[in-house]
Short mmCIF file of C-alpha atoms in Angstrom, two decimals:
data_model
loop_
_atom_site.label_atom_id
_atom_site.label_comp_id
_atom_site.label_asym_id
_atom_site.label_seq_id
_atom_site.Cartn_x
_atom_site.Cartn_y
_atom_site.Cartn_z
CA MET A 1 16.08 36.45 -19.87
CA SER A 2 17.82 38.54 -22.52
CA ILE A 3 19.19 40.99 -19.97
CA GLN A 4 21.27 38.13 -18.56
CA LYS A 5 23.00 37.81 -21.93
CA LEU A 6 24.55 41.20 -21.16
CA SER A 7 26.01 39.95 -17.84
CA PRO A 8 29.62 39.88 -19.12
CA VAL A 9 29.43 43.64 -19.71
CA LEU A 10 27.29 44.57 -16.69
CA ALA A 11 28.70 45.46 -13.30
CA THR A 12 27.39 43.44 -10.36
CA THR A 13 27.45 46.56 -8.20
CA TYR A 14 28.52 50.17 -8.42
CA GLU A 15 32.32 50.36 -8.24
CA ASN A 16 34.95 53.00 -7.64
CA PHE A 17 37.02 52.48 -10.74
CA PRO A 18 36.09 51.83 -14.40
CA LYS A 19 36.67 48.35 -15.77
CA GLY A 20 36.14 48.77 -19.49
CA ARG A 21 32.57 47.46 -19.77
CA PHE A 22 30.63 49.22 -22.51
CA ILE A 23 26.97 48.88 -23.49
CA THR A 24 25.87 50.68 -26.65
CA LEU A 25 22.26 51.64 -27.36
CA ILE A 26 21.23 52.43 -30.93
CA VAL A 27 18.33 54.91 -30.76
CA ILE A 28 16.13 56.37 -33.47
CA ARG A 29 14.38 59.58 -32.44
CA THR A 30 11.42 60.66 -34.57
CA THR A 31 9.65 64.02 -34.24
CA GLN A 32 5.89 63.66 -33.76
CA SER A 33 5.13 67.38 -33.91
CA GLU A 34 6.87 70.62 -34.78
CA THR A 35 10.14 70.75 -32.82
CA ILE A 36 12.72 73.45 -32.11
CA PHE A 37 16.41 72.74 -31.43
CA ARG A 38 18.51 75.86 -31.09
CA THR A 39 21.14 77.15 -28.68
CA GLU A 40 21.18 80.91 -29.24
CA GLY A 41 17.65 81.79 -28.23
CA SER A 42 14.52 82.94 -30.04
CA GLY A 43 14.98 84.06 -33.61
CA GLU A 44 18.17 82.06 -34.18
CA SER A 45 18.43 79.31 -36.75
CA MET A 46 18.27 75.61 -35.91
CA CYS A 47 21.38 73.76 -34.72
CA ASN A 48 23.06 72.31 -37.80
CA GLU A 49 26.42 71.26 -39.18
CA PHE A 50 27.94 70.74 -42.63
CA VAL A 51 29.06 67.11 -42.89
CA GLN A 52 29.64 64.45 -45.54
CA ALA A 53 26.34 62.92 -46.67
CA GLY A 54 27.40 59.26 -46.48
CA VAL A 55 30.39 57.06 -45.97
CA THR A 56 30.71 56.50 -49.72
CA ASN A 57 28.64 59.49 -50.83
CA ASP A 58 31.09 62.37 -50.37
CA ASN A 59 28.69 65.21 -51.08
CA ILE A 60 28.64 67.83 -48.32
CA ILE A 61 25.21 68.55 -46.85
CA GLN A 62 23.89 70.56 -43.93
CA ARG A 63 22.33 68.28 -41.29
CA LEU A 64 20.17 69.18 -38.30
CA VAL A 65 21.80 68.49 -34.96
CA MET A 66 20.10 67.33 -31.76
CA THR A 67 22.84 68.26 -29.31
CA LYS A 68 23.75 65.95 -26.45
CA ARG A 69 22.36 68.44 -23.93
CA LYS A 70 19.00 68.45 -25.72
CA GLN A 71 18.90 64.66 -25.27
CA VAL A 72 20.14 64.16 -21.73
CA ALA A 73 18.47 67.07 -19.92
CA PRO A 74 14.81 66.04 -20.47
CA GLU A 75 15.60 62.33 -19.96
CA ARG A 76 17.39 63.12 -16.71
CA ARG A 77 14.48 65.28 -15.54
CA TYR A 78 12.06 62.44 -16.31
CA GLY A 79 13.94 60.07 -14.02
CA ARG A 80 14.21 62.71 -11.31
CA GLU A 81 10.44 63.24 -11.37
CA HIS A 82 10.01 59.65 -10.20
CA LEU A 83 12.89 59.82 -7.72
CA ARG A 84 11.15 62.85 -6.20
CA ALA A 85 7.76 61.11 -6.20
CA HIS A 86 9.25 58.14 -4.32
CA ASP A 87 11.21 60.34 -1.90
CA LEU A 88 14.59 59.27 -3.26
CA LEU A 89 16.18 62.70 -3.76
CA PHE A 90 18.46 63.63 -0.87
CA THR A 91 19.07 66.86 0.98
CA ASN A 92 22.18 68.81 0.10
CA ILE A 93 24.19 69.34 3.28
CA LYS A 94 25.46 72.76 2.20
CA ASP A 95 22.16 74.55 2.27
CA ASN A 96 19.68 71.85 3.31
CA SER A 97 17.94 72.05 -0.06
CA ILE A 98 16.60 69.06 -1.94
CA CYS A 99 18.85 67.89 -4.78
CA SER A 100 18.11 69.90 -7.90
CA LEU A 101 19.66 70.43 -11.32
CA ASN A 102 21.56 73.61 -12.21
CA THR A 103 21.91 74.78 -8.59
CA ASN A 104 25.59 73.93 -8.05
CA ALA A 105 24.44 72.03 -4.97
CA PRO A 106 23.83 68.39 -5.90
CA CYS A 107 23.08 65.98 -3.06
CA GLU A 108 25.81 63.63 -4.36
CA MET A 109 23.78 60.66 -3.07
CA CYS A 110 20.78 60.04 -5.31
CA VAL A 111 20.49 57.71 -8.30
CA ASP A 112 20.71 60.65 -10.70
CA CYS A 113 23.95 61.98 -9.16
CA PHE A 114 25.61 58.55 -9.21
CA LEU A 115 24.60 57.85 -12.82
CA TYR A 116 24.56 61.16 -14.67
CA GLY A 117 27.32 62.74 -12.58
CA PHE A 118 27.75 66.08 -10.86
CA ALA A 119 30.35 68.76 -10.23
CA ALA A 120 29.90 70.57 -6.93
CA GLY A 121 31.39 74.04 -6.82
CA GLY A 122 32.80 73.55 -3.34
CA GLY A 123 34.50 70.25 -4.19
CA GLY A 124 33.47 66.77 -5.17
CA ALA A 125 32.61 65.45 -8.57
CA GLN A 126 31.25 62.35 -10.23
CA LYS A 127 31.84 61.70 -13.91
CA SER A 128 28.77 60.69 -15.87
CA ARG A 129 28.65 57.03 -16.94
CA ILE A 130 26.20 57.86 -19.74
CA TRP A 131 28.14 59.04 -22.75
CA THR A 132 26.16 60.87 -25.38
CA GLU A 133 27.00 62.74 -28.55
CA ASP A 134 25.22 64.92 -31.04
CA ALA A 135 22.54 63.13 -33.05
CA PHE A 136 22.15 64.01 -36.74
CA SER A 137 19.17 64.06 -39.05
CA ILE A 138 19.26 61.65 -41.97
CA LEU A 139 18.00 64.21 -44.48
CA PRO A 140 19.50 67.65 -45.13
CA ALA A 141 18.24 70.53 -43.00
CA THR A 142 16.89 72.31 -46.07
CA ASP A 143 14.43 69.43 -46.59
CA VAL A 144 13.07 69.17 -43.06
CA VAL A 145 12.94 72.74 -41.69
CA GLY A 146 9.99 75.08 -42.18
CA ASP A 147 9.07 78.64 -41.15
CA ARG A 148 6.13 79.53 -38.95
CA THR A 149 4.82 83.05 -38.41
CA ILE A 150 3.34 83.57 -34.99
CA ASN A 151 1.33 86.48 -33.65
CA ALA A 152 -0.62 87.42 -30.55
CA ILE A 153 -3.83 89.28 -31.26
CA TYR A 154 -5.68 91.48 -28.79
CA GLU A 155 -8.98 90.47 -27.23
CA ASN A 156 -10.83 92.40 -29.92
CA GLY A 157 -9.53 89.79 -32.36
CA THR A 158 -7.22 92.12 -34.29
CA MET A 159 -3.55 93.10 -34.23
CA ARG A 160 -4.49 96.63 -33.02
CA ASP A 161 -5.48 97.65 -29.50
CA GLU A 162 -8.36 99.97 -28.57
CA LYS A 163 -6.18 103.00 -29.29
CA GLY A 164 -5.28 101.75 -32.75
CA ASN A 165 -1.68 100.84 -31.91
CA ALA A 166 -0.31 97.92 -33.92
CA SER A 167 0.85 94.85 -31.99
CA THR A 168 4.56 94.08 -32.03
CA ALA A 169 3.92 90.45 -31.11
CA LEU A 170 4.67 89.19 -34.60
CA ASN A 171 7.53 86.85 -35.30
CA THR A 172 8.73 84.26 -37.77
CA SER A 173 10.50 81.22 -36.37
CA GLU A 174 12.05 78.09 -37.85
CA TYR A 175 10.79 74.66 -36.81
CA ILE A 176 11.64 71.03 -37.55
CA LYS A 177 8.84 69.26 -39.36
CA PRO A 178 7.07 66.20 -37.91
CA GLY A 179 8.42 62.85 -39.11
CA VAL A 180 12.11 63.79 -39.03
CA HIS A 181 14.45 60.97 -37.92
CA PHE A 182 17.59 61.44 -35.82
CA LEU A 183 19.97 58.49 -35.32
CA ASP A 184 21.81 58.36 -32.04
CA VAL A 185 24.43 56.21 -30.31
CA VAL A 186 24.33 56.19 -26.48
CA THR A 187 27.23 54.56 -24.63
CA LEU A 188 26.89 53.30 -21.05
CA LYS A 189 30.02 52.66 -19.01
CA ASP A 190 30.21 50.14 -16.17
CA VAL A 191 26.49 50.16 -15.32
CA THR A 192 24.59 47.56 -13.29
CA THR A 193 21.45 45.71 -14.39
CA ASP A 194 19.11 48.06 -12.54
CA GLU A 195 21.02 51.12 -13.78
CA LEU A 196 20.53 49.84 -17.34
CA ARG A 197 16.78 49.50 -16.72
CA TYR A 198 16.66 53.02 -15.27
CA ILE A 199 18.52 54.59 -18.22
CA ILE A 200 16.50 52.76 -20.89
CA GLY A 201 13.28 53.76 -19.10
CA ASN A 202 14.33 57.42 -19.15
CA ILE A 203 15.01 57.22 -22.89
CA LEU A 204 11.82 55.36 -23.84
CA PHE A 205 9.41 57.32 -21.67
CA THR A 206 10.66 60.85 -22.32
CA SER A 207 8.41 62.43 -24.92
CA ARG A 208 9.20 66.18 -25.07
CA TYR A 209 12.43 67.77 -26.28
CA GLY A 210 13.73 71.18 -27.32
CA ALA A 211 12.34 74.68 -26.85
CA VAL A 212 8.75 75.58 -25.82
CA SER A 213 8.18 71.89 -25.15
CA SER A 214 4.83 72.53 -23.45
CA ARG A 215 3.43 73.30 -26.91
CA VAL A 216 5.71 71.49 -29.39
CA GLY A 217 8.59 69.02 -29.29
CA ARG A 218 6.81 65.64 -29.14
CA MET A 219 9.24 62.86 -29.99
CA GLU A 220 9.13 59.05 -30.11
CA ASN A 221 12.27 57.11 -29.15
CA GLN A 222 12.90 53.53 -30.21
CA ILE A 223 15.89 51.34 -29.41
CA LEU A 224 17.00 49.41 -32.49
CA GLY A 225 19.98 47.56 -31.10
CA ILE A 226 22.04 46.86 -27.99
CA PHE A 227 25.71 45.80 -27.99
CA GLY A 228 28.16 44.81 -25.28
CA SER A 229 31.83 45.48 -25.91
CA ILE A 230 35.17 46.49 -24.45
CA THR A 231 35.36 49.74 -26.40
CA GLU A 232 33.14 52.40 -27.96
CA LEU A 233 31.43 51.54 -31.21
CA PRO A 234 31.01 53.86 -34.24
CA SER A 235 29.71 57.36 -33.58
CA SER A 236 26.26 58.79 -34.31
CA LEU A 237 27.67 60.58 -37.36
CA GLU A 238 29.18 57.36 -38.76
CA LEU A 239 25.86 55.59 -38.16
CA VAL A 240 23.78 58.21 -39.95
CA GLN A 241 26.21 58.37 -42.87
CA ALA A 242 26.21 54.58 -43.31
CA THR A 243 22.41 54.52 -43.08
CA TYR A 244 22.17 57.32 -45.66
CA ASP A 245 24.16 55.15 -48.08
CA ALA A 246 22.05 52.07 -47.28
CA LEU A 247 18.76 53.89 -47.90
CA GLY A 248 19.55 54.53 -51.54
CA GLU A 249 17.44 56.84 -53.70
CA PRO A 250 15.10 58.64 -53.64
CA LEU A 251 15.45 60.39 -50.30
CA GLU A 252 12.61 62.81 -49.68
CA HIS A 253 10.81 63.97 -46.58
CA PRO A 254 8.91 62.28 -45.01
CA LEU A 255 10.95 59.08 -44.98
CA ASN A 256 9.05 55.89 -44.22
CA ILE A 257 10.14 54.87 -40.72
CA ASN A 258 10.11 51.14 -41.51
CA ARG A 259 12.47 51.81 -44.40
CA VAL A 260 14.78 53.76 -42.05
CA ILE A 261 14.68 51.03 -39.39
CA THR A 262 15.49 48.33 -41.95
CA ALA A 263 18.44 50.30 -43.31
CA THR A 264 19.75 51.10 -39.82
CA LYS A 265 19.55 47.47 -38.70
CA GLN A 266 21.32 46.47 -41.89
CA VAL A 267 24.17 48.80 -40.93
CA ILE A 268 24.49 47.78 -37.29
CA THR A 269 24.40 44.08 -38.15
CA ASN A 270 27.90 44.56 -39.50
CA TRP A 271 29.01 45.96 -36.15
CA GLN A 272 29.06 42.47 -34.60
CA ASN A 273 32.33 41.99 -36.41
CA ARG A 274 33.76 45.17 -34.93
CA ARG A 275 36.75 44.85 -32.65
CA GLY A 276 35.71 44.53 -29.03
CA VAL A 277 32.08 43.48 -29.53
CA SER A 278 31.24 40.45 -27.41
CA VAL A 279 27.44 40.59 -27.19
CA GLN A 280 24.67 41.68 -29.58
CA LEU A 281 21.02 41.19 -28.69
CA SER A 282 18.77 39.70 -31.36
CA ASP A 283 15.44 41.35 -32.18
CA GLU A 284 13.62 38.88 -29.93
CA GLU A 285 16.08 39.43 -27.08
CA LEU A 286 15.75 43.20 -27.51
CA THR A 287 11.96 42.93 -27.33
CA ASN A 288 12.25 40.86 -24.14
CA LEU A 289 14.59 43.40 -22.60
CA ILE A 290 12.20 46.28 -23.39
CA SER A 291 9.36 44.28 -21.77
CA ASP A 292 11.57 43.72 -18.73
CA VAL A 293 12.20 47.48 -18.48
CA GLU A 294 8.50 48.30 -18.84
CA THR A 295 7.67 45.78 -16.10
CA HIS A 296 10.14 47.33 -13.67
CA TRP A 297 8.81 50.82 -14.46
CA SER A 298 5.17 49.73 -14.11
CA GLU A 299 2.93 51.09 -11.38
CA ALA A 300 3.13 47.79 -9.49
CA GLU A 301 6.93 47.44 -9.60
CA ARG A 302 8.30 50.99 -9.84
CA ASP A 303 8.53 51.75 -6.11
CA THR A 304 10.39 48.50 -5.33
CA PHE A 305 12.64 48.91 -8.37
CA LEU A 306 13.67 52.51 -7.67
CA LYS A 307 14.22 51.92 -3.95
CA ARG A 308 16.33 48.82 -4.68
CA LEU A 309 18.44 50.85 -7.11
CA SER A 310 18.83 53.69 -4.61
CA GLN A 311 19.75 51.25 -1.84
CA SER A 312 22.56 49.82 -3.99
CA TYR A 313 24.55 53.06 -3.49
CA GLU A 314 24.23 53.02 0.30
CA PRO A 315 27.80 51.73 1.00
CA PHE A 316 29.20 54.59 -1.10
CA ARG A 317 27.29 57.50 0.39
CA GLN A 318 29.07 59.94 2.63
CA VAL A 319 28.17 62.92 4.75
CA ALA A 320 30.99 65.09 6.04
CA PRO A 321 31.49 64.46 9.78
CA ASP A 322 30.69 68.06 10.76
CA LYS A 323 27.56 68.08 8.58
CA ASN A 324 25.82 65.06 10.06
CA LYS A 325 23.19 67.25 11.67
CA GLY A 326 21.64 67.96 8.28
CA LYS A 327 18.18 66.70 7.44
CA GLY A 328 19.29 64.59 4.48
CA LYS A 329 18.92 60.87 4.18
CA GLY A 330 22.09 58.80 4.44
CA LYS A 331 23.50 60.81 7.37
CA ASN A 332 25.90 59.01 9.73
CA LYS A 333 27.31 57.14 6.76
CA ASN A 334 31.08 57.44 6.92
CA THR A 335 32.08 55.26 3.98
CA PRO A 336 34.06 57.38 1.48
CA VAL A 337 32.23 58.65 -1.57
CA GLU A 338 33.39 57.30 -4.92
CA VAL A 339 34.70 60.17 -6.94
CA GLU A 340 36.13 60.19 -10.42
CA ASN A 341 38.01 63.17 -11.71
#
């Protein structure tokens, strides 16, 4: 199995201290509908940055940015949906509430807390072992952003109510066009085989990103390469710049995705000569690994897979001695919690 080829850079079990094992995922994210990435609220422009166009092309262009928070948050929520469905979220001993994001009261025991990290206000923290960074669009923002005027008419079908007052529900908002490609590098640190399956599943099966995602924000994620190494590989910005050079001219929206994939694979093929790289999966091995992940996430295997992953943290779970009367799972476990600061 191809996943066994990654054994030299996979941990056999969760451990207290890092040991310099890196797995790098090369991800292409393609918008399948109108999408909105912004940080300042409604009416603000899209997230973007001025950067050099390519590695050799030194023109400065404005690229769209898919911030790391826009990537991790929905993927983390996807995994938590299934942890909740299989009763694998634990009760927080401080207020007896079920583990939840953005509440400053993580359970510190579930798969999500051990993998994506937490910082409890009253003490205790776990550093995330999933390192992300901003992903950049290949094409300039000016080529892939459009404006949409939205309104909300009254039931009489007009913008005026029965008294003749004009509606104020009229707004113009920017959106990212369908078919825009973002290139992304995700680095995993000291993860086990089942943790790798869990993370890849979250990335592949998450389909909505950005603002108002119940109406827009459909996105397709594909993994184009997987490396094992003893250090981080080039950043998302370096990847998109090298791919921009490799694509050549002309570059117009919409870019053919097969052309983008070919250029990206051409770039990352050279990474096998990078310092610290010990493993690179071939296309066939990558396909086998994705099939392995889909099998473990299937309806028939998911319950066993998630419970086995959750059980792997059992020796490292802790409940404070004076809190053992709480309703959470894992109580009466006195083994110290692994904490990284």
